[in-house]
Short mmCIF file of C-alpha atoms (C1' of nucleotides) in Angstrom, two decimals:
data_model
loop_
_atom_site.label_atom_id
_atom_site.label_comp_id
_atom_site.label_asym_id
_atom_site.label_seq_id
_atom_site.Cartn_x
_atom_site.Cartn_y
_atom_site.Cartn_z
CA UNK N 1 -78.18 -45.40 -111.52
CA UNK N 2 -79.83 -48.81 -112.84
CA UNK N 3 -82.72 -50.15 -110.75
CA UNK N 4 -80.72 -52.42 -108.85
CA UNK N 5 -83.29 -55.25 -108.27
CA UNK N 6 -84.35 -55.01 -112.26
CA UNK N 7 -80.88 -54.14 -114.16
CA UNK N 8 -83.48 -51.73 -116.10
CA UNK N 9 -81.46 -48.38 -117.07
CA UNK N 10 -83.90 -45.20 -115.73
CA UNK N 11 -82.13 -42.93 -118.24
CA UNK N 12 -81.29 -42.10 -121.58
CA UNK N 13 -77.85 -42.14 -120.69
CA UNK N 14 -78.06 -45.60 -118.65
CA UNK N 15 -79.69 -46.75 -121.77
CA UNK N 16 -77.07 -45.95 -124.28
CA UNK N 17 -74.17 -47.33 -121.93
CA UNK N 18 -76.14 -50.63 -122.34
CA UNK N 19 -76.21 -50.77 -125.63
CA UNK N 20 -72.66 -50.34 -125.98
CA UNK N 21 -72.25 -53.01 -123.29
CA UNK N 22 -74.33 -55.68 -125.21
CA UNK N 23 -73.65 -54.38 -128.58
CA UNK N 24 -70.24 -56.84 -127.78
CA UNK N 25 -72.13 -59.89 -127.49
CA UNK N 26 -73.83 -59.94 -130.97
CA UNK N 27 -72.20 -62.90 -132.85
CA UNK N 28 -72.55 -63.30 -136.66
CA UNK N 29 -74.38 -65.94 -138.31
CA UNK N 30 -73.27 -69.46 -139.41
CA UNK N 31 -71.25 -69.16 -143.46
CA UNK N 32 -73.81 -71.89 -144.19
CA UNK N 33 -77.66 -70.80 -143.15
CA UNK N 34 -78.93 -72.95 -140.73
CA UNK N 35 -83.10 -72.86 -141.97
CA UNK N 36 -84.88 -72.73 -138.87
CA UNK N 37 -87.71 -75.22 -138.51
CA UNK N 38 -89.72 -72.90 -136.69
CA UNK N 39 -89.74 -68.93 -136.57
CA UNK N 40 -91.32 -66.69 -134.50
CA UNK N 41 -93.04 -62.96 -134.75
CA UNK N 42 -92.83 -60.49 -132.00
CA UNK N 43 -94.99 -57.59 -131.72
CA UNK N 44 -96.07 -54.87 -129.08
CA UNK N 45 -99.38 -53.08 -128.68
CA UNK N 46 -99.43 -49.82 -126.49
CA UNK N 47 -103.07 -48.46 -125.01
CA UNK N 48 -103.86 -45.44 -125.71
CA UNK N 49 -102.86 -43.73 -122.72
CA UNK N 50 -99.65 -45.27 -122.68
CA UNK N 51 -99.99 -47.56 -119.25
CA UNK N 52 -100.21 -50.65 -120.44
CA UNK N 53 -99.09 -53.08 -123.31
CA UNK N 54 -99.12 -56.15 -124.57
CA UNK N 55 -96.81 -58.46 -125.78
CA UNK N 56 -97.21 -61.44 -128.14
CA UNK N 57 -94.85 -64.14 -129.89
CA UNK N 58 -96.23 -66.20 -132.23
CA UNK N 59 -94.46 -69.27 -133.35
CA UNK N 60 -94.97 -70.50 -137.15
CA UNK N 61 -93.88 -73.33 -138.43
CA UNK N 62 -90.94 -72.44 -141.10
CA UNK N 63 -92.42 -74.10 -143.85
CA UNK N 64 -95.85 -74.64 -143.93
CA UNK N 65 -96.54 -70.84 -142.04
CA UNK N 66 -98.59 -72.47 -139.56
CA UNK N 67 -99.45 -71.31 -135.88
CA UNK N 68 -97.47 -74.00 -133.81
CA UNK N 69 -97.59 -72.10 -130.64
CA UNK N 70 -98.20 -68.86 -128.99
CA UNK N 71 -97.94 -66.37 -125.88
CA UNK N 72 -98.41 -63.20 -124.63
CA UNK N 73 -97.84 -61.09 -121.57
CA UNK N 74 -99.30 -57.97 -120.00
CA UNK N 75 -97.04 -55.35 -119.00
CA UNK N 76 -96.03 -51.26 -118.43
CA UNK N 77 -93.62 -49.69 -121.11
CA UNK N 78 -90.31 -49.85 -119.09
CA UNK N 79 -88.90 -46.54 -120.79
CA UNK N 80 -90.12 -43.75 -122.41
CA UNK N 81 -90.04 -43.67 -126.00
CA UNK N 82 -87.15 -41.88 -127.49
CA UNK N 83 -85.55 -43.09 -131.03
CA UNK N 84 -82.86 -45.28 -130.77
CA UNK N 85 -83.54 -46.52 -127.29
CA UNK N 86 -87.07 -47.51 -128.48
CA UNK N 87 -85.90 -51.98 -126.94
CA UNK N 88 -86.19 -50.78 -123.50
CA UNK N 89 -90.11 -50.16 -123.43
CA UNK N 90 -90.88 -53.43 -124.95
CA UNK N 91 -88.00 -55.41 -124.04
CA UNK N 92 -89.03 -56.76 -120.68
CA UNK N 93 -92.61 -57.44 -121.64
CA UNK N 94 -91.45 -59.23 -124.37
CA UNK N 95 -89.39 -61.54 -122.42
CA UNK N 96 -92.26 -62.20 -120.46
CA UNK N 97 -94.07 -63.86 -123.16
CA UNK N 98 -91.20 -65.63 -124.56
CA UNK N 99 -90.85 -67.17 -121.41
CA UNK N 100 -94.55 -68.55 -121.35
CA UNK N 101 -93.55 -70.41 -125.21
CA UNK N 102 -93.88 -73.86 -125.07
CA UNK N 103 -92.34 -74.55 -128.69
CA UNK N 104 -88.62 -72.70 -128.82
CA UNK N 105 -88.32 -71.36 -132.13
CA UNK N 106 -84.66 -70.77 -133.89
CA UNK N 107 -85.28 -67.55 -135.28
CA UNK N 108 -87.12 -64.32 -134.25
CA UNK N 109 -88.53 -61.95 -136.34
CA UNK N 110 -88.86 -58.16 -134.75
CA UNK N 111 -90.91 -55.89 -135.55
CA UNK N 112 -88.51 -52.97 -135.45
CA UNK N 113 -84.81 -52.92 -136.48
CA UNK N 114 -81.45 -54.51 -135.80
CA UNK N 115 -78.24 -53.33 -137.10
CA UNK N 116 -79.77 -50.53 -138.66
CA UNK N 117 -79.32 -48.67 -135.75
CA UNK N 118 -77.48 -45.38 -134.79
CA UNK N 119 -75.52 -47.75 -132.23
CA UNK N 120 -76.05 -50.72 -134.42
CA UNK N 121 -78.17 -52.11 -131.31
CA UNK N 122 -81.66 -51.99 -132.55
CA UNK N 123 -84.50 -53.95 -130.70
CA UNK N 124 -83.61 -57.11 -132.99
CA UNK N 125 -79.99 -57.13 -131.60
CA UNK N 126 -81.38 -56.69 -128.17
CA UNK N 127 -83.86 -59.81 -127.74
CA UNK N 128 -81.25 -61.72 -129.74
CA UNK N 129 -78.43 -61.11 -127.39
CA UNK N 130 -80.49 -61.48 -124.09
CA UNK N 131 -82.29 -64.66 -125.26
CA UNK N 132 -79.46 -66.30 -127.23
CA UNK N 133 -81.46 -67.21 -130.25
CA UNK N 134 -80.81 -65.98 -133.82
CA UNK N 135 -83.14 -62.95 -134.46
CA UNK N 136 -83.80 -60.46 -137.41
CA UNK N 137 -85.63 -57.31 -137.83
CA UNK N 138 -88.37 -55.92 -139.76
CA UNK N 139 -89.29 -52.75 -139.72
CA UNK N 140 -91.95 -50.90 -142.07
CA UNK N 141 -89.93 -47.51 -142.07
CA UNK N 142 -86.88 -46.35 -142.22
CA UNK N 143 -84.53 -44.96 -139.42
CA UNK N 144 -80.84 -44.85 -140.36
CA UNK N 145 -78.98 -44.66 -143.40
CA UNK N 146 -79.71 -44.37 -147.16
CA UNK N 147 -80.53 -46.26 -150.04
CA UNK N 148 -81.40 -46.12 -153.37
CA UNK N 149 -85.25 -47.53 -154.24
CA UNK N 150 -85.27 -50.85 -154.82
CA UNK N 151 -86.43 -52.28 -158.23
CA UNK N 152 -90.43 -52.73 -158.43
CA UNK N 153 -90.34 -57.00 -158.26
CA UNK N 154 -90.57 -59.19 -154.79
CA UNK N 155 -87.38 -59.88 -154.09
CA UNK N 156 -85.96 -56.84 -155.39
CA UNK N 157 -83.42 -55.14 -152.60
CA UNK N 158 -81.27 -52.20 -152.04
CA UNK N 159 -78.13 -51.87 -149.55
CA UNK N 160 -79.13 -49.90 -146.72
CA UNK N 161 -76.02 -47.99 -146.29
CA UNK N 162 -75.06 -45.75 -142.91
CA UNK N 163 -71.57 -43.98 -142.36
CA UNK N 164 -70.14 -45.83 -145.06
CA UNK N 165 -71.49 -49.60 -144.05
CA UNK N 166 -73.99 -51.61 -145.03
CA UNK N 167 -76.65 -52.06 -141.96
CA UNK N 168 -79.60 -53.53 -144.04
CA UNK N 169 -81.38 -54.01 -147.04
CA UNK N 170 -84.30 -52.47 -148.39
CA UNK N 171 -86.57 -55.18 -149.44
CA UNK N 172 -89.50 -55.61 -151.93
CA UNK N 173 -91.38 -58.28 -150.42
CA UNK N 174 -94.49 -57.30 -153.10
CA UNK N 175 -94.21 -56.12 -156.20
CA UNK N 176 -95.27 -52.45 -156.91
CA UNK N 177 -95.81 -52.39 -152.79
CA UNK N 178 -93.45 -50.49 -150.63
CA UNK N 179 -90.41 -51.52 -149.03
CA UNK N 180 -89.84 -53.27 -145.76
CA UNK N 181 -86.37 -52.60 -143.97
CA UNK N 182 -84.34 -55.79 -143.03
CA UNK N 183 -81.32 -55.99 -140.84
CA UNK N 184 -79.57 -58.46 -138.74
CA UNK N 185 -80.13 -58.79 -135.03
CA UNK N 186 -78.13 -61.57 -133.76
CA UNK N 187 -76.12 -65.12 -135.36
CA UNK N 188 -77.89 -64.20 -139.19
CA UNK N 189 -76.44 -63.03 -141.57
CA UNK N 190 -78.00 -60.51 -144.08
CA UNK N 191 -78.59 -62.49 -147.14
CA UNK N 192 -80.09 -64.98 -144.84
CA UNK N 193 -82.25 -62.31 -143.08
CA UNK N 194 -83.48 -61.29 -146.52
CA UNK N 195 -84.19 -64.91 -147.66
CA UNK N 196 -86.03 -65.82 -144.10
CA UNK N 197 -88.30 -62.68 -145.12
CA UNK N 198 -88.85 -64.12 -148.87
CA UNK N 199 -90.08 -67.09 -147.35
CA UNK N 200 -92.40 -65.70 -144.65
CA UNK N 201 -94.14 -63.36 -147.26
CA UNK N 202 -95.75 -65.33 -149.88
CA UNK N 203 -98.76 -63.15 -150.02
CA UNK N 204 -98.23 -59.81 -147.73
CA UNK N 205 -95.97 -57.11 -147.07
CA UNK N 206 -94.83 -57.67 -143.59
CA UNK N 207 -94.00 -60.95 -142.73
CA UNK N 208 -96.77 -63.96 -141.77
CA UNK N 209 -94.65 -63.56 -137.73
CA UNK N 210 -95.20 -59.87 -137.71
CA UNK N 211 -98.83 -60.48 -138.62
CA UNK N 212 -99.63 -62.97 -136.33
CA UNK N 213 -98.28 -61.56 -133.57
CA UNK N 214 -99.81 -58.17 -134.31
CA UNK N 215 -103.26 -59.55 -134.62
CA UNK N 216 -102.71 -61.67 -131.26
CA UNK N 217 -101.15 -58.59 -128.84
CA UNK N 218 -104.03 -56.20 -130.29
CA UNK N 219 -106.82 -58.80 -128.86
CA UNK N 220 -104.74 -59.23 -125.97
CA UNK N 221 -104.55 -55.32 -125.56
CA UNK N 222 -108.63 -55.37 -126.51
CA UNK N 223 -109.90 -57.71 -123.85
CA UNK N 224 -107.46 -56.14 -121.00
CA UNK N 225 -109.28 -52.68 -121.76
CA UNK N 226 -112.40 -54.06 -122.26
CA UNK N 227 -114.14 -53.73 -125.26
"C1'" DG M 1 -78.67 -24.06 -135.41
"C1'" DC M 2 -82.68 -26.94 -137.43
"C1'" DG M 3 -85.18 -30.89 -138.52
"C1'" DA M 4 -85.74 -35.91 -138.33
"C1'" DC M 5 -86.41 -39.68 -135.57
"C1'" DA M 6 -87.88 -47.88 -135.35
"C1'" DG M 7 -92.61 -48.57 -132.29
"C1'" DA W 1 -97.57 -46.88 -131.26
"C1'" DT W 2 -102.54 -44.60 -131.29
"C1'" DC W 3 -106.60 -41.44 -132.85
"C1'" DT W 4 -110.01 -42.66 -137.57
"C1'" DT W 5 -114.01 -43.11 -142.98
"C1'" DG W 6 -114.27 -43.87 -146.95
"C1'" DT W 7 -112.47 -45.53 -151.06
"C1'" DC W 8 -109.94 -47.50 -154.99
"C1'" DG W 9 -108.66 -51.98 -156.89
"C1'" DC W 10 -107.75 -57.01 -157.49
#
DNA sequence: GCGACAG
DNA sequence: ATCTTGTCGC
């Protein structure tokens, strides 16, 4: 049964009944994009023995790309890892360090996916729902579904298709560069997803959210272990 | 049955 | 995710 005093599922099974339980709260996005005036990137760093991580958000400002704020929290990977239930290690942590934000941004980027998801609950779906903000995610492989390869220009994308839906969209963010894999987490829709990535990727791969933050959690991770 | 499997 | 050097190319 759940850790009463934490609500934190202590197995698989726990796990997946959660996702089906939250999976109901994921709203669509607006017809008419709302642009966010400030976005932020969430990313996890894991030591090497697997006790501790660290958790960073870092919050850009939508237009200019510009660190407007940042936090970070120190934590133990709730779960163990295991594909498709991959949130619950991070989740909590996470949460921590959005908590400590001092500028609330509209959209989150996650590094990980969203709707591309054997349960269409990926980690993006999960911070979106238990925060309430709009969230997408971003993830640098693939896990569900197929596609065909996307044409070799930025901008060029691919539906990401699983069971017969679409869950994503395989994105050129650089041409002649590989793929990223974009999917909804919660209140965006896809096209908006995919345009929010266009815009935070004038010059890398991943995202300039997913790169701040992964810089910021692996000095966090660096000066907790010493070194 | 076997292999694959976000981070 | 993490363990790791050099190397090719803009």
């Amino acid at each position: 049964m759940p850790d009463a005093r934490s609500g934190r599922p202590a197995t698989p099974a726990e796990a997946e009944r959660e996702q089906l339980r939250l999976r109901e709260l994921v709203r669509p996005g607006p017809a008419r994009p709302v642009r966010p005036a400030r976005v932020a990137g969430l990313d996890v760093a894991y030591a090497p023995d697997d006790s501790v991580l660290a958790a960073a958000v870092v919050v850009l400002d939508a237009v200019t790309l510009e660190v407007v704020d940042s936090a970070h929290a120190l934590g133990r990977p709730a779960f163990g890892y295991v594909p498709g239930l991959f949130a619950f290690r991070e989740v909590p942590t996470l949460l921590d360090a959005l908590e400590r934000l001092t500028a609330v941004p509209e959209l989150l980027v996650c590094d990980g996916h969203g709707r591309a998801h054997p349960r269409r609950f990926g980690l993006a779906c999960h911070l979106g729902v238990l925060t309430g903000l709009a969230s997408i995610g971003v993830a640098k492989t693939a896990f569900v579904g197929t596609h065909a390869p996307p044409g070799p220009a930025r901008g060029d994308r691919s539906p990401l298709v699983d069971a017969g839906e679409t869950v994503g969209a395989v994105l050129r963010t650089r041409s002649g560069v590989k793929p990223v894999y974009v999917s909804t987490g919660h209140r965006v829709e896809l096209d908006a997803a995919v345009d929010q990535v266009l815009a935070l990727t004038p010059r890398y791969r991943l995202p300039e959210t997913t790169r701040q933050a992964d810089r910021l959690c692996r000095s966090v991770l660096r000066a907790r272990l010493g070194g």
